[in-house]
Coordinates of C-alpha atoms in Angstrom, one line a residue:
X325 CA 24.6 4.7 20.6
X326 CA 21.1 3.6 20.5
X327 CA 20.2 0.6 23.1
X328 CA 17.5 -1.5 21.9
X329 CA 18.8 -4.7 24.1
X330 CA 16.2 -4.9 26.0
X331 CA 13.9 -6.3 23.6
X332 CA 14.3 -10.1 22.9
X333 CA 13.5 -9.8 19.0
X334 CA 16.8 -8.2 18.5
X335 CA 18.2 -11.2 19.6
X336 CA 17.4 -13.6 16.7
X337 CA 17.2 -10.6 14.4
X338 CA 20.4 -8.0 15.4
X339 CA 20.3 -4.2 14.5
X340 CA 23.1 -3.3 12.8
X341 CA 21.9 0.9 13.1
X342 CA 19.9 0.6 16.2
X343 CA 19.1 4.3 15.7
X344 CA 16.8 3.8 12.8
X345 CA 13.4 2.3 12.7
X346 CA 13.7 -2.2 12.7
X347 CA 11.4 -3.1 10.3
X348 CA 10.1 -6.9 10.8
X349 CA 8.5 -8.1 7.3
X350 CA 7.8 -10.2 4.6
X351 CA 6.4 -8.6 0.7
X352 CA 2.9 -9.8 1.2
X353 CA 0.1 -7.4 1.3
X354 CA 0.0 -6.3 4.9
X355 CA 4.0 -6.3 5.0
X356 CA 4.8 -4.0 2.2
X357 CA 2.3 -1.7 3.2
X358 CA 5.2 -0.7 5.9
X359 CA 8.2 -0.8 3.5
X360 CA 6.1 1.6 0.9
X361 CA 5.5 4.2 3.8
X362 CA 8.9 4.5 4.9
X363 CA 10.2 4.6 1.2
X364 CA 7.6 7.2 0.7
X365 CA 8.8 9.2 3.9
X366 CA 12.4 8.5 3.6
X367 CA 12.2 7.6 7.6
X368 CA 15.9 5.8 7.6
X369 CA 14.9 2.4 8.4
X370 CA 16.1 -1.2 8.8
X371 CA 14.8 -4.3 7.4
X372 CA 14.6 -8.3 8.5
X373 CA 12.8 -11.3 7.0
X374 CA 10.5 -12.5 8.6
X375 CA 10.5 -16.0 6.7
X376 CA 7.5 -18.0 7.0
X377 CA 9.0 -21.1 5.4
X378 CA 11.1 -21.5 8.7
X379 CA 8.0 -20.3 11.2
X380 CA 9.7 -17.1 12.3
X381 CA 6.7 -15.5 13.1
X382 CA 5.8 -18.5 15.5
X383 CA 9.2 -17.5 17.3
X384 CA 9.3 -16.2 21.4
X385 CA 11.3 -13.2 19.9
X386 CA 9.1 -12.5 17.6
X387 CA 6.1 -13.2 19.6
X388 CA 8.0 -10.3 22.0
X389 CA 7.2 -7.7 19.5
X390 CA 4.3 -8.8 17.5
X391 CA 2.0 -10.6 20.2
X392 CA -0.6 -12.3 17.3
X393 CA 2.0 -13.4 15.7
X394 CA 1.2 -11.3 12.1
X395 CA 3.7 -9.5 9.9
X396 CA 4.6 -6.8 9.9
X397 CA 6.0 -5.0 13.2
X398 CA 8.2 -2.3 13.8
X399 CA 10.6 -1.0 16.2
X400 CA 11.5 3.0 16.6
X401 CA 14.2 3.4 18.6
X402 CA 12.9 6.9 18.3
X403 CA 9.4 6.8 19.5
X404 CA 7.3 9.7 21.8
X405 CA 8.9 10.9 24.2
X406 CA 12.4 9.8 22.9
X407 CA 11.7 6.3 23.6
X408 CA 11.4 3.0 22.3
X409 CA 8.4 2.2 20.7
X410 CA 7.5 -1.3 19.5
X411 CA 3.8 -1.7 17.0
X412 CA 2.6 -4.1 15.1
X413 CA -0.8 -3.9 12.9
X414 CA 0.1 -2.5 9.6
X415 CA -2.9 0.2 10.0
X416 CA -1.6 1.4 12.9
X417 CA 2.0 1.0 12.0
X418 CA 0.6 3.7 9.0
X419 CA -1.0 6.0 10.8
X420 CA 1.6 6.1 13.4
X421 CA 4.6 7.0 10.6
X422 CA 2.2 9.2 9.3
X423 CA 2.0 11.4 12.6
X424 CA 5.7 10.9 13.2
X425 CA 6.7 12.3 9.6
X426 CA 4.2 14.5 9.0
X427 CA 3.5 13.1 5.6
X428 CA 0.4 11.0 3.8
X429 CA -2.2 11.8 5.8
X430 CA -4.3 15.0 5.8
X431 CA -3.5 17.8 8.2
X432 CA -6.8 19.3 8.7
X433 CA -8.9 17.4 11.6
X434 CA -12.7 16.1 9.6
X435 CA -9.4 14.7 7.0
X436 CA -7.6 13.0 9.1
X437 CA -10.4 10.6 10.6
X438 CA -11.9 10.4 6.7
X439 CA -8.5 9.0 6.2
X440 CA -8.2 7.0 8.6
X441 CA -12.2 5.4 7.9
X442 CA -10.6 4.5 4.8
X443 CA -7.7 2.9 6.5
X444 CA -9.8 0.8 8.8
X445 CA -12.1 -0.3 5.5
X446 CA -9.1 -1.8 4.0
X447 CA -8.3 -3.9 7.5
X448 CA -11.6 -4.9 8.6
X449 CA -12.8 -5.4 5.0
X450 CA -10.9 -5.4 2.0
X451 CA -7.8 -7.5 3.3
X452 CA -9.9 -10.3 5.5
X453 CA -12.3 -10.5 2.0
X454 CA -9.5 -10.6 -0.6
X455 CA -7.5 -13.2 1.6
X456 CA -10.5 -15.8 2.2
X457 CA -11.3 -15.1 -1.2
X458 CA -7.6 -16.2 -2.5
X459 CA -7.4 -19.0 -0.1
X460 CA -10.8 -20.6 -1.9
X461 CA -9.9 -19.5 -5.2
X462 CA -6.2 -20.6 -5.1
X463 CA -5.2 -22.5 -1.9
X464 CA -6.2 -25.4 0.0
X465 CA -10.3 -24.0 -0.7
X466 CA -10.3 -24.9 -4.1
X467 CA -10.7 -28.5 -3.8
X468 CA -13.7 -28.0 -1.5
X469 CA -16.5 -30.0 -3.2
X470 CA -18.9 -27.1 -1.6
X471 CA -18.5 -24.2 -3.7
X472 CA -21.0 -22.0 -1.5
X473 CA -18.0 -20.4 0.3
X474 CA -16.0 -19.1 -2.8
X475 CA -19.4 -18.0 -4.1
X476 CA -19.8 -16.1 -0.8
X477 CA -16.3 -14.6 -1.1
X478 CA -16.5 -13.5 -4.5
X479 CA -19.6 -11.8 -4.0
X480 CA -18.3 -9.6 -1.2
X481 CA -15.3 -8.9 -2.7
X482 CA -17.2 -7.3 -5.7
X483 CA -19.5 -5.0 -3.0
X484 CA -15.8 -3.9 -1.8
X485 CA -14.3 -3.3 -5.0
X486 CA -17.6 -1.4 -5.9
X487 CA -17.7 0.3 -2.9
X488 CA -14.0 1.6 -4.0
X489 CA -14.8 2.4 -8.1
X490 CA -17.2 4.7 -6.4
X491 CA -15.3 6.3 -4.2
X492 CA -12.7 7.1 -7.0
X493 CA -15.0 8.7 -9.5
X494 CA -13.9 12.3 -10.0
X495 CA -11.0 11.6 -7.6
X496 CA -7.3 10.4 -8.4
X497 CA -6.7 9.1 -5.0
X498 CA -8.6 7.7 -2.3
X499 CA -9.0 11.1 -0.4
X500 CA -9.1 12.6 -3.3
X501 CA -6.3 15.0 -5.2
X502 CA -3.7 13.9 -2.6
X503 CA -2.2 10.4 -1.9
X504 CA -2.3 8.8 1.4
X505 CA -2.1 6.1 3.6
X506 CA -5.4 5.2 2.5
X507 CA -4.4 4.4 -0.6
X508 CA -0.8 2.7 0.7
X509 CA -3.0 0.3 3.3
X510 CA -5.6 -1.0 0.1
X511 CA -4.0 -0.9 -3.6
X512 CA -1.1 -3.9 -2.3
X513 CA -4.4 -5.9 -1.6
X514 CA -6.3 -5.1 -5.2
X515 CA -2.5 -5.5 -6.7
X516 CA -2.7 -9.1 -5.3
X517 CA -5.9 -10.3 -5.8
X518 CA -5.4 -9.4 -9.7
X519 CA -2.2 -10.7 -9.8
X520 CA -0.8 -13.4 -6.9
X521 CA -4.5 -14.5 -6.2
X522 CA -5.2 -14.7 -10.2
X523 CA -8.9 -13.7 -9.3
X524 CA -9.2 -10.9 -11.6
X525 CA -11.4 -12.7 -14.2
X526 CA -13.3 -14.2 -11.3
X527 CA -14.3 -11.1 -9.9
X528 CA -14.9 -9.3 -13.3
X529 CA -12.4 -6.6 -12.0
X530 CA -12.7 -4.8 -15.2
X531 CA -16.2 -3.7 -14.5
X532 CA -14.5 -1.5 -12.3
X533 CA -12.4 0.9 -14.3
X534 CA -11.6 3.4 -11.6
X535 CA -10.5 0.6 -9.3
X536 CA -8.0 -0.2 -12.4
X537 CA -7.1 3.3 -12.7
X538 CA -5.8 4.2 -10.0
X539 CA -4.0 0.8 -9.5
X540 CA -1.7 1.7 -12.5
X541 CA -1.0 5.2 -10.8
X542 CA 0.0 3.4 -7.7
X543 CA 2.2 0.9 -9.1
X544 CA 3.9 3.8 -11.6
X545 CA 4.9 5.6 -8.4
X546 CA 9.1 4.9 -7.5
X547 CA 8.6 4.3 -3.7
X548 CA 5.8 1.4 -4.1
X549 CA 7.9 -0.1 -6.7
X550 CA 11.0 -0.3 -4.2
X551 CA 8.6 -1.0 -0.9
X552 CA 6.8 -3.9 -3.2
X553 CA 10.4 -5.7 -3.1
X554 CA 11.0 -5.1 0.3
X555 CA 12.3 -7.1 2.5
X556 CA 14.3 -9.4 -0.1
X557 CA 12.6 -12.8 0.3

């Protein structure tokens, strides 16, 4: 049987199949990115909350395994070489289940890295843009008398969604005829800002139909509909 006691987050959070990937989450953006991926992949995986209410991310065991403190973070049992491997960083969580399975990202070598460009455009730009933007346009920001930094937001999150409706002309994915982790790391974070973030009208996001296009395809698909639920809260 699989050992995993080594690491402290098992403590607070106990595998009950220590042979399958732990999966350390919450359903925001960045966490269901993770739980999407392995219901896409059909890795055999295990899940624990991650609860924020109670500061379980602030935790020394989680701290272990995630060491900024960020949802979500994984565990393979299974990792190269046969060994333990512990990740967090939902982009590289992707790309790494996407090497281990085989699946959702392109084969060929020039495909791979455009993939993975469009992986890191989501991280470094789409998710810090959409978050600052909800947290002036919904949270704590919106009863700043200064309305200069929502403006700012808003205005960068429409270069990013335009950068995107551009990218999906003529194309039904990100990468094009075939879905990938591209796609898995940015539509959670266009999902929320239209619907959690209620910034659809604020952004104008039907001026950018392929943006919405797409979306629906994403949400239609089985696995996202499952990995959007996942973990329970």
């Amino acid at each position: 049987m699989t050992d995993l006691s080594s690491f402290p987050i098992t403590k607070k959070w106990p595998a009950v199949y220590p042979e399958q990937i732990q999966l350390y989450s919450l359903p925001t953006p960045n966490g269901v990115k993770v739980s999407i991926m392995l219901e896409e992949t059909g890795l055999p995986y295990e899940v624990h909350l991650v609860s924020f209410d109670t500061q379980d991310q602030l935790t020394p065991e989680f701290i272990s395994l995630s060491s900024n403190n960020k949802i979500p973070a994984i565990l393979d049992p299974n990792g190269p070489g046969g060994q333990p491997l512990a990740l967090f960083e939902s982009g590289a969580i992707l790309i790494y289940l996407a090497e281990k399975s085989g699946q959702l990202l392109p084969q060929d070598a020039a495909g791979r890295y455009q993939a993975i460009q469009w992986v890191m455009f989501q991280m470094g730009g789409i998710g810090p843009m959409f978050g600052q933007l909800g947290f002036f346009h919904k949270f704590a920001g919106k009863d700043y008398e200064d309305k200069r930094p929502l403006a700012r937001y808003v205005a960068e999150v429409k270069r990013l969604l335009g950068v995107l409706d551009a990218r999906l002309v003529g194309r039904s994915w990100i990468m094009g005829d075939d879905y990938s982790i591209a796609d898995i790391a940015t539509f959670p974070w266009v999902r929320n800002l239209i619907g959690f973030y209620n910034a659809g009208e604020l952004v104008a996001i039907n001026d950018y139909p392929q943006v919405l296009r797409v979306l629906d395809s994403f949400v239609a698909r089985p696995a996202v509909a499952r990995g959007l639920e996942i973990p329970a809260r």
